[in-house]
Amino acid sequence: GCQVMRVIEGSAAARARFQVGDVVMTFNGKEVADFAKLIDRVKNILLTPKTEWPVIAGESTTVPDLYKNYIVVLAAIPAVFGFIKSSIIGSGAFGITVRTGIGAGLTMMVLSYAIALGVIYLMALLIDAFAPNFGGEKNPVQALKSAAYAYTAAWVAGAGAVVPWLGTLIALAGAIYAIYLLYLGLPYTMKCPPERAGGYAAVVVVIGWLVGLVAGMILGGIFLASAGTNAMLGSASLGSSSTVTVDAN
């Protein structure tokens, strides 16, 4: 739910007798996302994963709820910050700043976001499929929990893309920590023996990396094809150009 922080006099909320401190659980028949709960989960899985994973494993949820309440929000971070970096801030060196066109940047953002949503589901399928091989129990919901909450570190690290020179290192640190989180979580979510969690995580990560590599190649191909098409059409508008601009600092 969402906590009411302020009620404006004369508003529909006031007429409905809402009060500060009330918690709205549904709106127009739909559950209201609890961002405070989401932030707490992110903080806990990153800072105290050993105590958070048992809590996660014991929660009752569904695949749509995991996507709606967590994945679609966190997975947007790298896409949005990547757009800000490539099309607004740009990459600079030796007094030159290179920026991707806004249109091309938005296209890349949407495509990378869509691929991220698909890759996390594919990772969950891998986790579920390999569970018996490492003494675990197949469970698609728990597998998606494993993938989504472990990947939190990489998603949050995606915000580091806007940090000059350090963006790549931050992303690498996030990826490494995500692997560690997966290793810690598998014994709780998939009920594999702790001593086999390392191999289990390694297999999933290697295959997932290969899948991500292929997805990246596809994304790059789409981007280049879009750039080539716009170039042939002679598109020069800011909103549709997929070329780069070079500015002297």
C-alpha positions as a Markdown table, in Angstrom:
| # | Residue | x | y | z |
|---|---|---|---|---|
| 1 | Gly | 0.0 | 0.0 | 0.0 |
| 2 | Cys | 0.8 | 3.7 | -0.1 |
| 3 | Gln | 0.8 | 5.9 | 2.9 |
| 4 | Val | -1.1 | 9.2 | 2.8 |
| 5 | Met | 1.3 | 12.0 | 3.6 |
| 6 | Arg | -1.0 | 15.0 | 2.9 |
| 7 | Val | -4.7 | 15.7 | 2.4 |
| 8 | Ile | -5.7 | 18.9 | 0.6 |
| 9 | Glu | -8.8 | 20.6 | 1.9 |
| 10 | Gly | -11.7 | 20.3 | -0.5 |
| 11 | Ser | -10.1 | 17.6 | -2.5 |
| 12 | Ala | -11.7 | 14.3 | -3.4 |
| 13 | Ala | -9.5 | 12.6 | -0.8 |
| 14 | Ala | -10.7 | 15.0 | 1.8 |
| 15 | Arg | -14.4 | 14.4 | 0.9 |
| 16 | Ala | -13.6 | 10.7 | 1.1 |
| 17 | Arg | -12.4 | 11.3 | 4.6 |
| 18 | Phe | -8.8 | 10.3 | 4.1 |
| 19 | Gln | -6.4 | 11.2 | 6.9 |
| 20 | Val | -2.7 | 11.6 | 7.1 |
| 21 | Gly | -1.2 | 8.3 | 8.0 |
| 22 | Asp | -3.9 | 6.2 | 6.2 |
| 23 | Val | -2.6 | 3.4 | 3.9 |
| 24 | Val | -4.2 | 3.0 | 0.5 |
| 25 | Met | -4.0 | -0.6 | -0.5 |
| 26 | Thr | -6.1 | -0.5 | -3.8 |
| 27 | Phe | -7.1 | 2.2 | -6.3 |
| 28 | Asn | -9.8 | 1.5 | -8.9 |
| 29 | Gly | -9.7 | -2.1 | -7.9 |
| 30 | Lys | -5.9 | -2.5 | -8.5 |
| 31 | Glu | -3.3 | -3.0 | -5.8 |
| 32 | Val | -1.1 | 0.1 | -5.1 |
| 33 | Ala | 2.6 | -0.5 | -5.3 |
| 34 | Asp | 4.4 | 0.0 | -2.0 |
| 35 | Phe | 7.6 | 1.8 | -2.9 |
| 36 | Ala | 8.7 | 2.0 | 0.7 |
| 37 | Lys | 8.6 | -1.8 | 0.8 |
| 38 | Leu | 10.5 | -2.0 | -2.4 |
| 39 | Ile | 13.3 | 0.4 | -1.1 |
| 40 | Asp | 13.5 | -1.7 | 2.1 |
| 41 | Arg | 13.9 | -4.9 | 0.1 |
| 42 | Val | 16.7 | -3.3 | -2.1 |
| 43 | Lys | 18.5 | -2.1 | 1.0 |
| 44 | Asn | 18.2 | -5.4 | 2.9 |
| 45 | Ile | 19.2 | -7.6 | 0.0 |
| 46 | Leu | 22.3 | -5.5 | -0.6 |
| 47 | Leu | 23.3 | -4.9 | 3.0 |
| 48 | Thr | 22.1 | -7.9 | 4.9 |
| 49 | Pro | 21.6 | -10.7 | 2.3 |
| 50 | Lys | 22.2 | -13.5 | 4.7 |
| 51 | Thr | 19.2 | -12.6 | 6.8 |
| 52 | Glu | 17.1 | -11.3 | 3.9 |
| 53 | Trp | 17.2 | -14.5 | 1.8 |
| 54 | Pro | 15.3 | -16.6 | 4.3 |
| 55 | Val | 12.6 | -13.9 | 4.5 |
| 56 | Ile | 12.4 | -13.9 | 0.7 |
| 57 | Ala | 12.2 | -17.6 | 0.4 |
| 58 | Gly | 9.3 | -17.7 | 2.8 |
| 59 | Glu | 7.2 | -15.1 | 1.1 |
| 60 | Ser | 4.1 | -16.1 | -0.9 |
| 61 | Thr | 3.9 | -14.4 | -4.3 |
| 62 | Thr | 3.4 | -15.0 | -8.0 |
| 63 | Val | 5.4 | -14.3 | -11.2 |
| 64 | Pro | 3.2 | -11.4 | -12.3 |
| 65 | Asp | 3.5 | -9.8 | -8.8 |
| 66 | Leu | 7.3 | -10.1 | -8.8 |
| 67 | Tyr | 7.4 | -8.4 | -12.2 |
| 68 | Lys | 4.9 | -5.7 | -11.3 |
| 69 | Asn | 6.1 | -4.9 | -7.8 |
| 70 | Tyr | 9.9 | -5.2 | -8.3 |
| 71 | Ile | 11.4 | -6.3 | -11.6 |
| 72 | Val | 9.8 | -3.7 | -13.9 |
| 73 | Val | 11.0 | -0.9 | -11.6 |
| 74 | Leu | 14.6 | -2.1 | -10.9 |
| 75 | Ala | 15.3 | -3.3 | -14.4 |
| 76 | Ala | 14.6 | 0.2 | -15.7 |
| 77 | Ile | 17.5 | 1.7 | -13.8 |
| 78 | Pro | 20.3 | 0.7 | -16.2 |
| 79 | Ala | 18.2 | 1.6 | -19.3 |
| 80 | Val | 17.3 | 5.0 | -18.0 |
| 81 | Phe | 20.8 | 5.9 | -16.8 |
| 82 | Gly | 22.3 | 4.5 | -19.9 |
| 83 | Phe | 20.2 | 6.9 | -21.9 |
| 84 | Ile | 21.1 | 9.8 | -19.7 |
| 85 | Lys | 24.8 | 8.9 | -20.2 |
| 86 | Ser | 24.7 | 8.3 | -23.9 |
| 87 | Ser | 22.3 | 11.0 | -25.1 |
| 88 | Ile | 22.5 | 13.8 | -22.5 |
| 89 | Ile | 25.8 | 13.7 | -20.7 |
| 90 | Gly | 27.8 | 11.9 | -23.4 |
| 91 | Ser | 31.2 | 10.4 | -23.3 |
| 92 | Gly | 34.2 | 12.7 | -23.3 |
| 93 | Ala | 37.9 | 12.6 | -23.8 |
| 94 | Phe | 40.6 | 15.0 | -24.9 |
| 95 | Gly | 38.2 | 17.9 | -25.0 |
| 96 | Ile | 35.6 | 16.2 | -27.2 |
| 97 | Thr | 32.2 | 15.0 | -26.1 |
| 98 | Val | 30.3 | 12.4 | -28.1 |
| 99 | Arg | 26.5 | 12.1 | -27.7 |
| 100 | Thr | 24.1 | 9.7 | -29.3 |
| 101 | Gly | 21.0 | 11.3 | -30.9 |
| 102 | Ile | 17.9 | 11.5 | -28.7 |
| 103 | Gly | 15.9 | 9.3 | -31.0 |
| 104 | Ala | 18.5 | 6.6 | -31.2 |
| 105 | Gly | 19.1 | 6.9 | -27.5 |
| 106 | Leu | 15.4 | 6.4 | -26.7 |
| 107 | Thr | 15.3 | 3.4 | -29.0 |
| 108 | Met | 18.2 | 1.9 | -27.3 |
| 109 | Met | 16.7 | 2.5 | -23.9 |
| 110 | Val | 13.4 | 0.8 | -24.7 |
| 111 | Leu | 15.1 | -2.1 | -26.4 |
| 112 | Ser | 17.6 | -2.7 | -23.6 |
| 113 | Tyr | 14.8 | -2.5 | -21.0 |
| 114 | Ala | 12.7 | -5.0 | -22.9 |
| 115 | Ile | 15.7 | -7.4 | -23.2 |
| 116 | Ala | 16.5 | -7.0 | -19.5 |
| 117 | Leu | 12.9 | -8.1 | -18.6 |
| 118 | Gly | 13.3 | -11.1 | -20.9 |
| 119 | Val | 16.7 | -12.0 | -19.8 |
| 120 | Ile | 15.7 | -12.1 | -16.1 |
| 121 | Tyr | 12.9 | -14.5 | -16.9 |
| 122 | Leu | 15.3 | -16.7 | -18.9 |
| 123 | Met | 17.7 | -16.7 | -16.0 |
| 124 | Ala | 14.8 | -17.9 | -13.8 |
| 125 | Leu | 14.1 | -20.7 | -16.3 |
| 126 | Leu | 17.8 | -21.8 | -16.1 |
| 127 | Ile | 17.7 | -21.7 | -12.3 |
| 128 | Asp | 14.6 | -23.8 | -12.2 |
| 129 | Ala | 15.8 | -26.2 | -14.9 |
| 130 | Phe | 19.2 | -26.9 | -13.1 |
| 131 | Ala | 17.8 | -27.2 | -9.6 |
| 132 | Pro | 17.6 | -31.1 | -9.6 |
| 133 | Asn | 21.2 | -31.3 | -10.9 |
| 134 | Phe | 22.4 | -29.6 | -7.8 |
| 135 | Gly | 20.2 | -31.3 | -5.2 |
| 136 | Gly | 17.5 | -28.5 | -5.3 |
| 137 | Glu | 13.8 | -28.4 | -5.9 |
| 138 | Lys | 12.2 | -27.1 | -9.0 |
| 139 | Asn | 9.9 | -24.1 | -8.3 |
| 140 | Pro | 9.4 | -21.4 | -11.0 |
| 141 | Val | 8.4 | -18.7 | -8.5 |
| 142 | Gln | 11.3 | -19.3 | -6.2 |
| 143 | Ala | 13.6 | -19.4 | -9.3 |
| 144 | Leu | 12.3 | -15.9 | -10.4 |
| 145 | Lys | 12.9 | -14.7 | -6.8 |
| 146 | Ser | 16.5 | -16.0 | -7.0 |
| 147 | Ala | 17.1 | -14.2 | -10.3 |
| 148 | Ala | 15.4 | -11.0 | -9.6 |
| 149 | Tyr | 16.7 | -10.3 | -6.1 |
| 150 | Ala | 20.2 | -11.4 | -6.9 |
| 151 | Tyr | 20.2 | -9.2 | -9.9 |
| 152 | Thr | 19.3 | -6.2 | -7.7 |
| 153 | Ala | 23.0 | -5.4 | -7.3 |
| 154 | Ala | 23.6 | -5.2 | -11.0 |
| 155 | Trp | 20.4 | -3.1 | -11.6 |
| 156 | Val | 21.3 | -0.6 | -8.9 |
| 157 | Ala | 24.9 | -0.4 | -10.2 |
| 158 | Gly | 23.4 | 0.6 | -13.5 |
| 159 | Ala | 22.9 | 4.1 | -12.1 |
| 160 | Gly | 26.7 | 4.4 | -12.0 |
| 161 | Ala | 26.7 | 4.7 | -15.8 |
| 162 | Val | 26.6 | 8.5 | -15.4 |
| 163 | Val | 29.8 | 8.6 | -13.3 |
| 164 | Pro | 32.7 | 9.7 | -15.5 |
| 165 | Trp | 35.4 | 7.1 | -16.0 |
| 166 | Leu | 34.1 | 4.9 | -13.1 |
| 167 | Gly | 30.8 | 3.7 | -14.7 |
| 168 | Thr | 32.3 | 0.4 | -16.0 |
| 169 | Leu | 34.0 | -0.4 | -12.7 |
| 170 | Ile | 30.7 | 0.2 | -10.9 |
| 171 | Ala | 28.8 | -2.0 | -13.3 |
| 172 | Leu | 31.5 | -4.7 | -12.9 |
| 173 | Ala | 31.3 | -4.5 | -9.1 |
| 174 | Gly | 27.5 | -4.8 | -9.3 |
| 175 | Ala | 27.7 | -7.9 | -11.5 |
| 176 | Ile | 30.2 | -9.6 | -9.2 |
| 177 | Tyr | 28.1 | -8.8 | -6.1 |
| 178 | Ala | 25.0 | -10.1 | -8.0 |
| 179 | Ile | 26.7 | -13.5 | -8.4 |
| 180 | Tyr | 27.6 | -13.6 | -4.7 |
| 181 | Leu | 23.9 | -12.8 | -3.9 |
| 182 | Leu | 22.8 | -15.7 | -6.1 |
| 183 | Tyr | 25.2 | -18.0 | -4.4 |
| 184 | Leu | 23.9 | -17.0 | -1.0 |
| 185 | Gly | 20.2 | -17.3 | -2.0 |
| 186 | Leu | 20.0 | -20.6 | -3.8 |
| 187 | Pro | 20.1 | -22.8 | -0.7 |
| 188 | Tyr | 17.1 | -20.9 | 0.6 |
| 189 | Thr | 15.0 | -20.4 | -2.5 |
| 190 | Met | 15.8 | -23.6 | -4.4 |
| 191 | Lys | 16.7 | -25.7 | -1.4 |
| 192 | Cys | 20.0 | -26.9 | -2.8 |
| 193 | Pro | 22.7 | -28.0 | -0.4 |
| 194 | Pro | 24.9 | -25.0 | 0.6 |
| 195 | Glu | 28.1 | -26.8 | -0.5 |
| 196 | Arg | 26.7 | -27.1 | -4.0 |
| 197 | Ala | 25.4 | -23.6 | -4.3 |
| 198 | Gly | 28.7 | -22.4 | -5.8 |
| 199 | Gly | 28.6 | -24.8 | -8.8 |
| 200 | Tyr | 24.9 | -24.2 | -9.2 |
| 201 | Ala | 25.4 | -20.4 | -9.4 |
| 202 | Ala | 28.5 | -20.7 | -11.7 |
| 203 | Val | 26.6 | -22.8 | -14.3 |
| 204 | Val | 23.6 | -20.4 | -14.3 |
| 205 | Val | 25.9 | -17.4 | -14.5 |
| 206 | Val | 28.0 | -18.7 | -17.4 |
| 207 | Ile | 24.9 | -19.7 | -19.4 |
| 208 | Gly | 23.2 | -16.5 | -18.5 |
| 209 | Trp | 26.3 | -14.5 | -19.6 |
| 210 | Leu | 26.2 | -16.3 | -23.0 |
| 211 | Val | 22.6 | -15.5 | -23.4 |
| 212 | Gly | 23.2 | -11.8 | -22.4 |
| 213 | Leu | 26.1 | -11.7 | -24.9 |
| 214 | Val | 23.8 | -12.9 | -27.7 |
| 215 | Ala | 21.1 | -10.4 | -26.6 |
| 216 | Gly | 23.6 | -7.6 | -26.7 |
| 217 | Met | 24.7 | -8.5 | -30.2 |
| 218 | Ile | 21.1 | -8.5 | -31.3 |
| 219 | Leu | 20.5 | -5.1 | -29.6 |
| 220 | Gly | 23.7 | -3.7 | -31.3 |
| 221 | Gly | 22.5 | -5.0 | -34.6 |
| 222 | Ile | 19.1 | -3.4 | -34.3 |
| 223 | Phe | 20.8 | -0.1 | -33.3 |
| 224 | Leu | 23.2 | -0.1 | -36.2 |
| 225 | Ala | 20.4 | -1.0 | -38.6 |
| 226 | Ser | 18.3 | 1.9 | -37.3 |
| 227 | Ala | 21.3 | 4.2 | -37.6 |
| 228 | Gly | 21.9 | 3.1 | -41.2 |
| 229 | Thr | 18.2 | 3.5 | -42.1 |
| 230 | Asn | 18.0 | 7.0 | -40.7 |
| 231 | Ala | 21.3 | 8.0 | -42.4 |
| 232 | Met | 20.0 | 6.8 | -45.8 |
| 233 | Leu | 16.8 | 8.8 | -45.3 |
| 234 | Gly | 18.9 | 11.9 | -44.5 |
| 235 | Ser | 17.1 | 12.3 | -41.1 |
| 236 | Ala | 18.6 | 15.3 | -39.3 |
| 237 | Ser | 16.0 | 16.1 | -36.7 |
| 238 | Leu | 17.0 | 15.8 | -33.0 |
| 239 | Gly | 14.1 | 13.5 | -32.2 |
| 240 | Ser | 14.8 | 10.9 | -34.9 |
| 241 | Ser | 18.5 | 11.0 | -35.6 |
| 242 | Ser | 20.6 | 8.0 | -34.6 |
| 243 | Thr | 23.9 | 9.6 | -35.4 |
| 244 | Val | 26.2 | 11.1 | -32.8 |
| 245 | Thr | 27.0 | 14.8 | -32.2 |
| 246 | Val | 30.5 | 15.9 | -31.4 |
| 247 | Asp | 31.0 | 19.1 | -29.3 |
| 248 | Ala | 34.2 | 20.8 | -28.3 |
| 249 | Asn | 34.4 | 21.3 | -24.5 |
